Coordinates of C-alpha atoms and ligand atoms in Angstrom, one line a residue:
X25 CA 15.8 5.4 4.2
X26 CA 15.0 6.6 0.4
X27 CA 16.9 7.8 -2.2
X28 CA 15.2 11.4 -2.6
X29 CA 18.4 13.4 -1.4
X30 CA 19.3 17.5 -1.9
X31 CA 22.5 17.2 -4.2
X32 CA 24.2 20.4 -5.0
X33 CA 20.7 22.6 -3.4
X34 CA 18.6 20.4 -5.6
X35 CA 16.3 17.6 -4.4
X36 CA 16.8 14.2 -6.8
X37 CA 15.2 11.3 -7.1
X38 CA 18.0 8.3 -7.0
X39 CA 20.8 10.9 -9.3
X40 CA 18.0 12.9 -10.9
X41 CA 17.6 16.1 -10.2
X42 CA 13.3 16.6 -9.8
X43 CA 13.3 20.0 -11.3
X44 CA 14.3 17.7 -14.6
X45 CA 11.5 15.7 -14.4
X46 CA 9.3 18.3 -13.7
X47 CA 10.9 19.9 -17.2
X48 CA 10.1 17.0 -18.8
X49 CA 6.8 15.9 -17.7
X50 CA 5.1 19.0 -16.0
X51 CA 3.5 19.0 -13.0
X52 CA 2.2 17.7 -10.8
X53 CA 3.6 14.4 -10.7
X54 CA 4.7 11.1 -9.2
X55 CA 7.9 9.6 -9.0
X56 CA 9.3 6.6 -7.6
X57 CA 13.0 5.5 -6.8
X58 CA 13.6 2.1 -8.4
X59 CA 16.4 1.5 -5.5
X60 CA 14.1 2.1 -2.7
X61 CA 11.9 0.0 -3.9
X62 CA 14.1 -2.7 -4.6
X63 CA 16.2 -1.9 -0.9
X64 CA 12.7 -2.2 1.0
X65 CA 11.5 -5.3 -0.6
X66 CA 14.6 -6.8 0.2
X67 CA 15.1 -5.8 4.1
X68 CA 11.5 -8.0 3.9
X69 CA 12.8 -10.7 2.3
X70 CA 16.3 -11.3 4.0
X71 CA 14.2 -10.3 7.5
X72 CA 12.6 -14.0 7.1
X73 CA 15.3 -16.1 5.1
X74 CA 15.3 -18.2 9.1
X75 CA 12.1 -19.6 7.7
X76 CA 13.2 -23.2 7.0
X77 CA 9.9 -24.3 5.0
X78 CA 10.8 -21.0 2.7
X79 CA 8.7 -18.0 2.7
X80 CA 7.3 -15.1 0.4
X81 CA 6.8 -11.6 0.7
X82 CA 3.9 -10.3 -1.6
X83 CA 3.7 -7.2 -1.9
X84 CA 0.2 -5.4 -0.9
X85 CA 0.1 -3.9 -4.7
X86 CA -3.2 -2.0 -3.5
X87 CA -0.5 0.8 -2.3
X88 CA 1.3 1.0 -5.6
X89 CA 0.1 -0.8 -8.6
X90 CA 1.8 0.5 -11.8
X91 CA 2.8 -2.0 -14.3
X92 CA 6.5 -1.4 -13.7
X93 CA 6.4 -1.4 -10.3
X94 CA 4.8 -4.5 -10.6
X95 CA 7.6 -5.8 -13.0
X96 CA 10.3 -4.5 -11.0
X97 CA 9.4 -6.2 -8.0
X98 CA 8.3 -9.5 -9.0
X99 CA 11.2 -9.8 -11.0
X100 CA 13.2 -9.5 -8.0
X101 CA 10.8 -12.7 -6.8
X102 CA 7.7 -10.7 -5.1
X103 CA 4.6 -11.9 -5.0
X104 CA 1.5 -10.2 -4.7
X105 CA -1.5 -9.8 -2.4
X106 CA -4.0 -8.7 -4.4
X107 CA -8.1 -7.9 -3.4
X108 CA -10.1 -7.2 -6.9
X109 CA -10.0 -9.3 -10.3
X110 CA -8.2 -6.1 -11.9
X111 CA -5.2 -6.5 -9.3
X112 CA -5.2 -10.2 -10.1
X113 CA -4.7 -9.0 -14.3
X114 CA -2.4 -6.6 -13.2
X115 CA 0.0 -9.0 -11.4
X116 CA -0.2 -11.3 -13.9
X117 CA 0.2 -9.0 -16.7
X118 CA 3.2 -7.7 -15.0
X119 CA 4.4 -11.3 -15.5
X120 CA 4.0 -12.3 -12.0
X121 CA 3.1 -16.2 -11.5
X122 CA -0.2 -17.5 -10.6
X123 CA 1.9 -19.3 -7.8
X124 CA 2.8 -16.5 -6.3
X125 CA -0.6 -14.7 -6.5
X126 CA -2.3 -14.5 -3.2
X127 CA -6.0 -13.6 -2.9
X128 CA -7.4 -11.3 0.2
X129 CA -10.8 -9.3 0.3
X130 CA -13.9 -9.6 2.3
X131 CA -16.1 -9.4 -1.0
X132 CA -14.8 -11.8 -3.5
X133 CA -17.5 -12.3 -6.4
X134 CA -18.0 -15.8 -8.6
X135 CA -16.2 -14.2 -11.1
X136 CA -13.0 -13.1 -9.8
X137 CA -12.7 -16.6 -8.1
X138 CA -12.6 -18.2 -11.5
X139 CA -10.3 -15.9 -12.9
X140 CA -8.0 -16.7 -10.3
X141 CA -8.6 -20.4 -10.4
X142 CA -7.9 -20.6 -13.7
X143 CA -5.0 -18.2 -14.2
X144 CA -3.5 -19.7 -10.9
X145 CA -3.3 -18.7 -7.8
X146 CA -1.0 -19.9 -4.6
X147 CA -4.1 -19.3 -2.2
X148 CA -7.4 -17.4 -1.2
X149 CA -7.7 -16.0 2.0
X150 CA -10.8 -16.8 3.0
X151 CA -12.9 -14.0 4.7
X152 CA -16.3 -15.4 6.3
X153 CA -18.2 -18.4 6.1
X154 CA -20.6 -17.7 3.1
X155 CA -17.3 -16.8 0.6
X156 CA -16.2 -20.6 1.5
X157 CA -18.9 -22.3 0.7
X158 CA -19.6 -20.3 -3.1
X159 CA -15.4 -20.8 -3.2
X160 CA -16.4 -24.2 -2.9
X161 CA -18.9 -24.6 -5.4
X162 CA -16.6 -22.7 -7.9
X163 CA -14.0 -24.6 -7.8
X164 CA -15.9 -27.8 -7.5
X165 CA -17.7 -26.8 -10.7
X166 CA -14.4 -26.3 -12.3
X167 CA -12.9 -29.2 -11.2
X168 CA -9.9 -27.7 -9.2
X169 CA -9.0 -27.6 -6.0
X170 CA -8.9 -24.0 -4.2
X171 CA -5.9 -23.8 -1.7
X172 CA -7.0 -21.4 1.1
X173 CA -6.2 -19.9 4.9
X174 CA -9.0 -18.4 6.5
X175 CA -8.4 -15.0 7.7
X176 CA -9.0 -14.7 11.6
X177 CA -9.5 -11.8 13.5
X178 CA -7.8 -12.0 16.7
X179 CA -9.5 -8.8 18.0
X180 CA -6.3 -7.2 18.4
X181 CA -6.3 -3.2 18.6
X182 CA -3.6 -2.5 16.0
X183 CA -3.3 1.2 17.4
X184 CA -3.5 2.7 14.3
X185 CA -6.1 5.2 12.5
X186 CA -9.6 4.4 13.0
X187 CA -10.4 3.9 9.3
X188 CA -7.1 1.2 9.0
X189 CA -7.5 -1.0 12.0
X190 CA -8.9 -4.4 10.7
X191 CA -8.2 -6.7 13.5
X192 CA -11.0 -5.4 16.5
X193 CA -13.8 -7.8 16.7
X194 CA -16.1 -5.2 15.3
X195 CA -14.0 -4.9 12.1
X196 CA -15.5 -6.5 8.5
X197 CA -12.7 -8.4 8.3
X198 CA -12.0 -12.5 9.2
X199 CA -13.6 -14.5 11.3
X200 CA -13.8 -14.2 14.8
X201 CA -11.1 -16.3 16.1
X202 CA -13.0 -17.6 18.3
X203 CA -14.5 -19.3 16.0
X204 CA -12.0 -21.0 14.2
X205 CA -12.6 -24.5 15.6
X206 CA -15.7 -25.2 13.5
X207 CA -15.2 -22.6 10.5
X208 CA -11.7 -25.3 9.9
X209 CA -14.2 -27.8 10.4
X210 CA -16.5 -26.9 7.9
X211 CA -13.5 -25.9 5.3
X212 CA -12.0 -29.7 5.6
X213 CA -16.1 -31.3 4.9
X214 CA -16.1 -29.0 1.7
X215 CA -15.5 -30.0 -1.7
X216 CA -12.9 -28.4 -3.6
X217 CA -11.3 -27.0 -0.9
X218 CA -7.8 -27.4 0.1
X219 CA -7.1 -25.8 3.9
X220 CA -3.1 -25.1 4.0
X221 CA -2.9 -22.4 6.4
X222 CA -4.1 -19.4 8.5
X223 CA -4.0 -15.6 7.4
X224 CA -4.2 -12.7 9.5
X225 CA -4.1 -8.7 9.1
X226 CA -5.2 -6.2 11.5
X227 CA -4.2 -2.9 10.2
X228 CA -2.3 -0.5 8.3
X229 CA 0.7 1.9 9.6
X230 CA 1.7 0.3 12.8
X231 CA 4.5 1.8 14.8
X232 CA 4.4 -0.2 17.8
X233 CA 5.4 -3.9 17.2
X234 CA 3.4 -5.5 20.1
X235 CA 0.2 -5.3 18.1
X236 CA 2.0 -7.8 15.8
X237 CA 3.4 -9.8 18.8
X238 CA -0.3 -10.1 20.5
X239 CA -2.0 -11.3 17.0
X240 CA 0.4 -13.3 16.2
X241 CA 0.8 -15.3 19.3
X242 CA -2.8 -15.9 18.6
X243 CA -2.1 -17.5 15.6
X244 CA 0.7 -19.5 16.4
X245 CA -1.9 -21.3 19.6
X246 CA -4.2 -21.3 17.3
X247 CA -1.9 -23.0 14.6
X248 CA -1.3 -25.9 17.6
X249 CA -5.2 -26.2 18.5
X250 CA -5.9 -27.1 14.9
X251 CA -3.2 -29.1 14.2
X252 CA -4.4 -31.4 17.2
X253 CA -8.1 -31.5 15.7
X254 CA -6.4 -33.4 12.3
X255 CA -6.0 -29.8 10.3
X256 CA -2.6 -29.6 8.2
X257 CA -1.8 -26.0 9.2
X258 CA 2.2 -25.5 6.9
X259 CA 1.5 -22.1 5.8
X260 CA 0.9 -18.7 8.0
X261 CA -0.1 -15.7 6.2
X262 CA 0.7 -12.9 8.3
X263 CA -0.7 -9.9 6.6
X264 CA 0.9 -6.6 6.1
X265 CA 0.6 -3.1 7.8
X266 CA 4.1 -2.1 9.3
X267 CA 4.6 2.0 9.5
X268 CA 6.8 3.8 7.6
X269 CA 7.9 7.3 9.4
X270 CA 6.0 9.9 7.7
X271 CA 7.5 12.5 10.0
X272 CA 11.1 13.0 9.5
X273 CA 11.4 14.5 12.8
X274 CA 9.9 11.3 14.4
X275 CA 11.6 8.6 15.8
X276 CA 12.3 6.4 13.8
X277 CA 9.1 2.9 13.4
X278 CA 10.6 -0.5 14.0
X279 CA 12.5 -1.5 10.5
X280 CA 11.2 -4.9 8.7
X281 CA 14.1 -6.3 10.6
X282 CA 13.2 -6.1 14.5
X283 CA 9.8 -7.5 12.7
X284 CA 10.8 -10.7 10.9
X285 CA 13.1 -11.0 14.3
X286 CA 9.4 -10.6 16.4
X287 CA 7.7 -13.1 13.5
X288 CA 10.6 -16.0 14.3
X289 CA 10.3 -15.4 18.1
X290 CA 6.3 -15.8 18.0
X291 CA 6.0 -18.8 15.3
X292 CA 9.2 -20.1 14.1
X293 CA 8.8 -22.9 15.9
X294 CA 5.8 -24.5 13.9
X295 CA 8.1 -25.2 10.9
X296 CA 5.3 -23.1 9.1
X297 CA 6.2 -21.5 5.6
X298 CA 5.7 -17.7 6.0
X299 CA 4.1 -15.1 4.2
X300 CA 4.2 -11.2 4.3
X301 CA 1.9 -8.3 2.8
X302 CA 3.8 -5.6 3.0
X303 CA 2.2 -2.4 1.2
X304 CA 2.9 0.5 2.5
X305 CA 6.7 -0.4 4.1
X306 CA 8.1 -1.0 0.5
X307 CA 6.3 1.7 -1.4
X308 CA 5.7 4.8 0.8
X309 CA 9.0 6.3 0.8
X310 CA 9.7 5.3 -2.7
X311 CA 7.5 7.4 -3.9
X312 CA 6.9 11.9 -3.9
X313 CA 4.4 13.9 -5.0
X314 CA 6.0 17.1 -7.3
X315 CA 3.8 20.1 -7.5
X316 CA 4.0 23.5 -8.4
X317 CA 2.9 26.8 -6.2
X318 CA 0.5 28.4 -7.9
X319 CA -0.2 31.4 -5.8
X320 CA 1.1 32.7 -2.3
X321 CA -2.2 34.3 -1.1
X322 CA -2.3 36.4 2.3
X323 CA -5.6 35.6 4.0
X324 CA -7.5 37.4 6.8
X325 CA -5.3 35.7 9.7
X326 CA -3.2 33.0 7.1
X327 CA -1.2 32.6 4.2
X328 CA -2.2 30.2 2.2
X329 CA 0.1 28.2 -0.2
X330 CA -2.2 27.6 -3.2
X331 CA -0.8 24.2 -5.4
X332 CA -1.0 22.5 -8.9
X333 CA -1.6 19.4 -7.0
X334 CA -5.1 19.0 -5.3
X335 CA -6.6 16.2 -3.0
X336 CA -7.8 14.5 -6.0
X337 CA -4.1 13.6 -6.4
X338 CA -3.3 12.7 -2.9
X339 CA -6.3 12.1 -1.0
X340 CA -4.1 10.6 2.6
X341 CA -4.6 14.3 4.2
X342 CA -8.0 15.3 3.4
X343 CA -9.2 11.4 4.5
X344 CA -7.1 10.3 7.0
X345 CA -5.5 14.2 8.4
X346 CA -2.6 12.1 6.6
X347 CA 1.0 14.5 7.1
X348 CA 3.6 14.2 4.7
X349 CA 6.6 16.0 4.8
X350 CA 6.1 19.2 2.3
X351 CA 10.0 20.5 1.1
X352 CA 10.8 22.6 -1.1
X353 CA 13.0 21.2 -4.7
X354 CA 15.6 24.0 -3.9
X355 CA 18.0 23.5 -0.6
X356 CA 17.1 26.0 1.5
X357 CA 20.4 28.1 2.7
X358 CA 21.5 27.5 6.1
X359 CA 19.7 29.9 8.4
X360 CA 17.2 31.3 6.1
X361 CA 14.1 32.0 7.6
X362 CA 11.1 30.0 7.8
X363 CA 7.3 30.5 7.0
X364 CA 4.2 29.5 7.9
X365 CA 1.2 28.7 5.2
X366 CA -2.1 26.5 4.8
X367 CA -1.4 24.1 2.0
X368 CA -4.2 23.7 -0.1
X369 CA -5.1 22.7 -4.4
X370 CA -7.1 24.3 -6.2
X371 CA -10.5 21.9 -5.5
X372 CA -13.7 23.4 -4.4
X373 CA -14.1 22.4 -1.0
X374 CA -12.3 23.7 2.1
X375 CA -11.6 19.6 2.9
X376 CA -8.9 20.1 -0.1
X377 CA -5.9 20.7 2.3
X378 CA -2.6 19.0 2.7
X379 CA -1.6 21.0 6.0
X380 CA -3.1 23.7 8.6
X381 CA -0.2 26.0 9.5
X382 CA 2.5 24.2 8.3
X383 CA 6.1 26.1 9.1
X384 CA 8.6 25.1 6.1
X385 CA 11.2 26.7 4.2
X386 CA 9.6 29.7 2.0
X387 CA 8.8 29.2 -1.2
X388 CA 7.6 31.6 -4.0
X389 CA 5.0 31.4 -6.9
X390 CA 6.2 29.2 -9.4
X391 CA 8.5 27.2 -7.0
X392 CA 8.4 23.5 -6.9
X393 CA 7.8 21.6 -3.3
X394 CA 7.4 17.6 -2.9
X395 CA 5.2 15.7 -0.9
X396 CA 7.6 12.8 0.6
X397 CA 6.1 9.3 1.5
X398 CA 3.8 9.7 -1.1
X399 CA 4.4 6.3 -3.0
X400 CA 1.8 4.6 -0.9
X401 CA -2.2 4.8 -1.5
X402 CA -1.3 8.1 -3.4
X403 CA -1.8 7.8 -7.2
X404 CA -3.7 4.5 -6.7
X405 CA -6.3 6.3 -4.6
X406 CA -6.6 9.7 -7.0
X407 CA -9.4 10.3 -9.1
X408 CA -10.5 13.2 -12.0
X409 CA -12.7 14.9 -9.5
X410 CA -13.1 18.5 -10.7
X411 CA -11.9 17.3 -14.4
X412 CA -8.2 17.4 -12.9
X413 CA -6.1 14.4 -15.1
X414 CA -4.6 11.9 -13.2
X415 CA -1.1 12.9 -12.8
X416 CA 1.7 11.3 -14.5
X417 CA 4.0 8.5 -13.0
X418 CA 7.4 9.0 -13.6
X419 CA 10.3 5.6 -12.6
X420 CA 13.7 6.4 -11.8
X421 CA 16.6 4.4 -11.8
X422 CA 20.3 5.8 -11.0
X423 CA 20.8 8.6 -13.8
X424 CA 17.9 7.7 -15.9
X425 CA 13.9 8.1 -15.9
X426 CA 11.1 7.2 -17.5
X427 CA 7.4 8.2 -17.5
X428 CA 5.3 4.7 -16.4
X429 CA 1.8 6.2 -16.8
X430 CA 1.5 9.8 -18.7
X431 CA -0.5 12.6 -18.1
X432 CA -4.1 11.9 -20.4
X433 CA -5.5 14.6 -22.3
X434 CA -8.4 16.7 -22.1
X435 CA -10.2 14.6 -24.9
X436 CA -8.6 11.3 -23.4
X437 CA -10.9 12.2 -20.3
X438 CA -14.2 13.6 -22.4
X439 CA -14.1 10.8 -25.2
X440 CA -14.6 7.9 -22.2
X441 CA -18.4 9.4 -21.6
X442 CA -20.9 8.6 -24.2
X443 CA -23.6 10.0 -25.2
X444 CA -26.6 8.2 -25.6
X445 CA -28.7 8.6 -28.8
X446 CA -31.8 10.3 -27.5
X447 CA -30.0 13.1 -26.8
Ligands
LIG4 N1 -2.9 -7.1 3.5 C1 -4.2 -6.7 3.6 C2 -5.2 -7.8 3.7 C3 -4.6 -5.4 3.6 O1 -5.8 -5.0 3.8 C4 -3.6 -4.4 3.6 C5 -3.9 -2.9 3.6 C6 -2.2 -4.8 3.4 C7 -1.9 -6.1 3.4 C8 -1.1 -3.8 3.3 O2 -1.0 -3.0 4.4 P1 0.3 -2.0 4.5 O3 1.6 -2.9 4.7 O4 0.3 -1.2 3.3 O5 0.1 -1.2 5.7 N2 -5.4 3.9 2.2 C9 -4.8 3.8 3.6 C10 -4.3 2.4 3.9 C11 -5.2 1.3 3.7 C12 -4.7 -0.1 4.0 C13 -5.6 -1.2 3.5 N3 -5.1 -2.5 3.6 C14 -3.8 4.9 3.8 O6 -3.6 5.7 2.9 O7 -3.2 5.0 4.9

């Protein structure tokens, strides 16, 4: 559920009608719903208040990581799972707690590892043997103690896209769970090292639950077999990855409900405190991508829908044959006739296509269409290719909106190059 609704014909975001924004700002651009946010970080949180030892959903800000969104979920008591030292500054600069900071990645340098030691942190995940033992020389020099889970793979096949599954044994990710025995072992004979728990993640834009269920029965043996070789095992991190339904016409993916329900049937009985990375689930359908038509061209066999907004700004089609729901800003009337088009920006490569005939409500030059589902691993994945300006980012909450990140200039993109003085 999101709050992007016709009202009156007109599409709004929470009780602004888009076409405002789009006034306002000019397009293309993002905006994101304040309540959905808020509504899907919450169906999280209240799907795991069973958990006795308390738990904490930290929000995968990889999907979504403007300032604001940052501030308007931790505020509500998020934490955050960030992967890079300029996540970690983020979080925190969005006034998010060290403590509830957690640390994921399969390539953590020196560096990021002391920022996060001495900013705070609530716990690395560890990824493979050789990132615990420079954790452990880190934090030794610093004279801290690093709290960490090591991640496990549980060679689960997460039946998901290719180039999102994480949790097949032949994945970068964890270590083979298989292996866990001696890589626990060689965590507790390190210095500087404090082993609380076990993390797990095996992929992105699940619709099928039993994925979950296999991995993380897994972990919950697994959470038994080190307990009895003298590990204290109080904390399960159990990654993110649940799907959001990015085809209105689909049936509808399990809701964060049925999955805290699954999380309490496979390990609520180890009195574990539980943690949840949940990206995609709170931010997709918070978010839509507004763009302008540009042209209607009539090809040899096609008619192509020619956009403002290019695969530079939404790269999920062009990398992943991503859909996303393309309607227009203006209610269709009731019976009016359909059309078919290719949806494409302007970029210079065929690859720059958001849908192959794709039937949807006509729409003219100069219309206004949005891209729904778009609040996930869209504006945090687009780039200047082609000299295009990252597009501005636009909150809303109820009847008022505010622009989060704006639109640079021409000279804000030219003046970052330098030129060196040879030349
Ligand atoms: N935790 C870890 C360790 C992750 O690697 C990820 C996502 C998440 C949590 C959050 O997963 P989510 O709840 O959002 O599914 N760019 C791709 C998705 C990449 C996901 C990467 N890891 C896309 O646009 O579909």
């Amino acid at each position: 559920m999101d709050h992007f609704l016709y009202r009156d014909g007109a599409l709004h975001a929470e009780d602004v009608p888009l076409s405002e924004i789009a006034k306002a700002v000019g397009t293309p651009f993002y905006a994101y719903s304040s309540a959905t946010l808020l509504r899907h970080f919450h169906l999280f949180n209240d799907a795991l208040a069973w958990s006795k030892p308390g738990h904490l959903v930290c929000f995968a800000m990889k999907s979504a990581s403007n300032q604001a969104i940052l501030k308007l979920l931790g505020d509500a008591g998020a934490g955050m799972d960030v992967v890079s030292g300029g996540e970690y500054a983020r979080a925190r600069a969005a006034g998010v707690p060290g403590d509830r900071i957690v640390f994921s990645g399969v390539g953590k340098t020196r560096e990021e590892m002391q920022q996060a030691l001495t900013g705070g942190i609530r716990q690395f995940n560890v990824e493979s043997e050789p990132e615990m033992l420079v954790l452990s020389e880190v934090a030794s020099a610093m004279g801290v103690t690093a709290p960490i889970t090591v991640r496990v793979n549980p060679d689960v096949d997460a039946k998901t896209n290719e180039k999102i599954a994480t949790g097949r044994k032949g994945d970068k990710f964890g270590i083979p769970i298989s292996r866990a025995s001696e890589v626990y072992a060689m965590a507790a004979s390190l210095p500087g090292l404090k082993v609380i728990g076990i993390d797990v993640h095996i992929g992105s834009q699940l619709v099928d639950l039993e994925p979950f269920r296999l991995a993380y029965r897994k972990v919950g043996s697994l959470t038994e077999q080190l307990r009895s070789e003298g590990h204290e095992i109080t904390r399960l991190d159990l990654g993110g990855g649940l799907g959001i339904p990015y085809e209105r016409s689909n049936a509808a993916p399990p809701s964060p409900t049925e999955y805290g329900k699954l999380i309490e049937e496979e390990v609520g009985h180890l009195g574990c405190e539980i943690e949840i990375e949940p990206g995609r689930l709170i931010s997709g359908n918070s978010g839509i991508l507004v763009a302008q038509v540009i042209y209607v061209k009539e090809g040899e066999d096609r008619r192509f829908l020619i956009l403002d907004a290019a695969m530079n700004d939404l790269i999920r089609p062009a990398m992943y044959g991503a859909h996303h729901d393309i309607v227009p800003l203006i209610e269709p009337a009731p019976g009016a006739e359909p059309a078919t088009y290719d949806i494409v920006g302007p970029v210079c490569e065929s690859g720059d296509t958001f849908a192959k005939g794709r039937t949807m409500p006509s729409v003219e030059a100069g219309g206004l269409v949005a891209f729904r589902s778009a609040g996930a691993y869209g504006a945090v994945m687009s780039s200047e290719y082609n000299t295009r300006p990252l597009i501005p980012e636009v909150l809303v909450q109820r009847d008022q909106f505010a622009v989060i990140r704006p639109r640079p200039t021409f000279d804000d993109i030219i003046n970052r190059d330098t030129i060196p003085a040879w030349l």
